[in-house]
Amino acid sequence: MCGDDRVEGFIEPDASDVDSTFSDNNSTVYTESLRSSFLQSVRENGRGYHKYSDGKYLIPEDEQEQERLDMQHEIFLITMHRKLYHAPISPDVQHVLDLGTGTGIWAIDFADQHSSAQVLGIDLSPIQPSWIPPNCKFELDDYEKQWTFAQKFDFIHARMLMGSIADEKNLFRQAYDNLAPGGWIEMQDFSLPVRADDDTMKGTAFEELNTKFMAGLEMIGRDGRAPEKYKQLLTEAGFENVVELRYKWPQNQWPKDKHLKTLGQWNMVNTLDGLYGFSARLLTQVLGMSMDELETLLAKCRDDIKNPRIHAYWPILVTYAQKPLAAEDRAEV
């Protein structure tokens, strides 16, 4: 593929990969080679979760998850051809907010690239590094609470918030109110379920797991498909110039296209590394599965995730929008 690599149609699978790559040995080679090229830290056996607003976010925040988040940042850069964002913001942007900043890697990269900007990253966990650019800072904060920032922002960015937002309308209302007129918001997110455009995912353990993800999120008032509604919700919140871009992250190396195959190799590692963390709290605490049931299901899912006969992919949506130049202080929703 060249130029714009957004994918909305059918992806042609690589038939030559079906028999030659589906083995534990070859999958391990992919996993270990990618991990060793990007991740160097020693992993811990236990999992850690944030303490602030405990229970609001179901995914760990420990060293293993931090490594996965930094790898996922690289997958976004591959997807977007090394761009951190798509919104047409001013080159001399002044005030920038990164919601759910995680390890802070996006905020740090943005601050490095935009010396004019003062970048604030907020998160439930203080896991960001101490050595950061002078124009970047991090604060412990919950973006679902009332925003009390001292200044308006020119750009608000958020990535992979699906499953952690209880009220998307309120989030976009607060973002609107805290943007300067003409300011932009950009949401980069993943929409459940992981899916296939053919029948290769039907009846698999991985399909079962995704069905459970959707059911568990619904039980706690979360919408796994929310990113597919961002365009409409941003419009309803008063934003204009709303643009939605759609990408696909293959679940492994199954596509024939070289760019998509590369994305699939990275995303296979991303998913395998995060699978337990994605699943444990939601499936045991919310859906009531036992740990034995969970481990049995995840073991089957790992085989599915590595199987190039299953043409699964993650739907990735990048949605950006602008607050009108002549906007009032408060949007009516």
PDB file of C-alpha atoms in Angstrom, residues 87-88 172 176 184-187 227-245 318-324:
ATOM      1  CA  ALA A  87      -5.943  17.074  13.306  1.00  0.00           C
ATOM      2  CA  PRO A  88      -4.782  20.195  11.395  1.00  0.00           C
ATOM      3  CA  PHE A 172     -17.014  15.655  24.987  1.00  0.00           C
ATOM      4  CA  TYR A 176     -15.679  21.472  24.316  1.00  0.00           C
ATOM      5  CA  TRP A 184      -9.173  20.693  18.198  1.00  0.00           C
ATOM      6  CA  ILE A 185      -9.866  17.358  19.863  1.00  0.00           C
ATOM      7  CA  GLU A 186      -8.591  14.033  18.519  1.00  0.00           C
ATOM      8  CA  MET A 187      -9.677  10.587  19.722  1.00  0.00           C
ATOM      9  CA  PRO A 227     -15.530   4.770  19.259  1.00  0.00           C
ATOM     10  CA  GLU A 228     -17.785   4.096  16.264  1.00  0.00           C
ATOM     11  CA  LYS A 229     -20.135   6.742  17.711  1.00  0.00           C
ATOM     12  CA  TYR A 230     -17.519   9.433  18.409  1.00  0.00           C
ATOM     13  CA  LYS A 231     -18.194  11.232  15.125  1.00  0.00           C
ATOM     14  CA  GLN A 232     -21.891  11.571  15.905  1.00  0.00           C
ATOM     15  CA  LEU A 233     -21.319  12.452  19.573  1.00  0.00           C
ATOM     16  CA  LEU A 234     -18.755  15.141  18.753  1.00  0.00           C
ATOM     17  CA  THR A 235     -21.165  16.672  16.263  1.00  0.00           C
ATOM     18  CA  GLU A 236     -23.959  16.641  18.846  1.00  0.00           C
ATOM     19  CA  ALA A 237     -21.612  18.301  21.371  1.00  0.00           C
ATOM     20  CA  GLY A 238     -21.254  21.296  19.060  1.00  0.00           C
ATOM     21  CA  PHE A 239     -18.017  20.502  17.261  1.00  0.00           C
ATOM     22  CA  GLU A 240     -17.582  21.128  13.549  1.00  0.00           C
ATOM     23  CA  ASN A 241     -15.211  19.889  10.841  1.00  0.00           C
ATOM     24  CA  VAL A 242     -15.576  16.387  12.277  1.00  0.00           C
ATOM     25  CA  VAL A 243     -13.468  13.781  10.462  1.00  0.00           C
ATOM     26  CA  GLU A 244     -13.317  10.026  11.048  1.00  0.00           C
ATOM     27  CA  LEU A 245     -10.475   7.847   9.731  1.00  0.00           C
ATOM     28  CA  VAL A 318      -9.142   8.250  14.607  1.00  0.00           C
ATOM     29  CA  THR A 319     -11.766  10.962  14.995  1.00  0.00           C
ATOM     30  CA  TYR A 320     -10.948  14.650  15.217  1.00  0.00           C
ATOM     31  CA  ALA A 321     -13.093  17.775  15.410  1.00  0.00           C
ATOM     32  CA  GLN A 322     -12.859  21.539  15.917  1.00  0.00           C
ATOM     33  CA  LYS A 323     -14.571  23.866  18.334  1.00  0.00           C
ATOM     34  CA  PRO A 324     -16.118  26.699  16.279  1.00  0.00           C
TER      35      PRO A 324
END
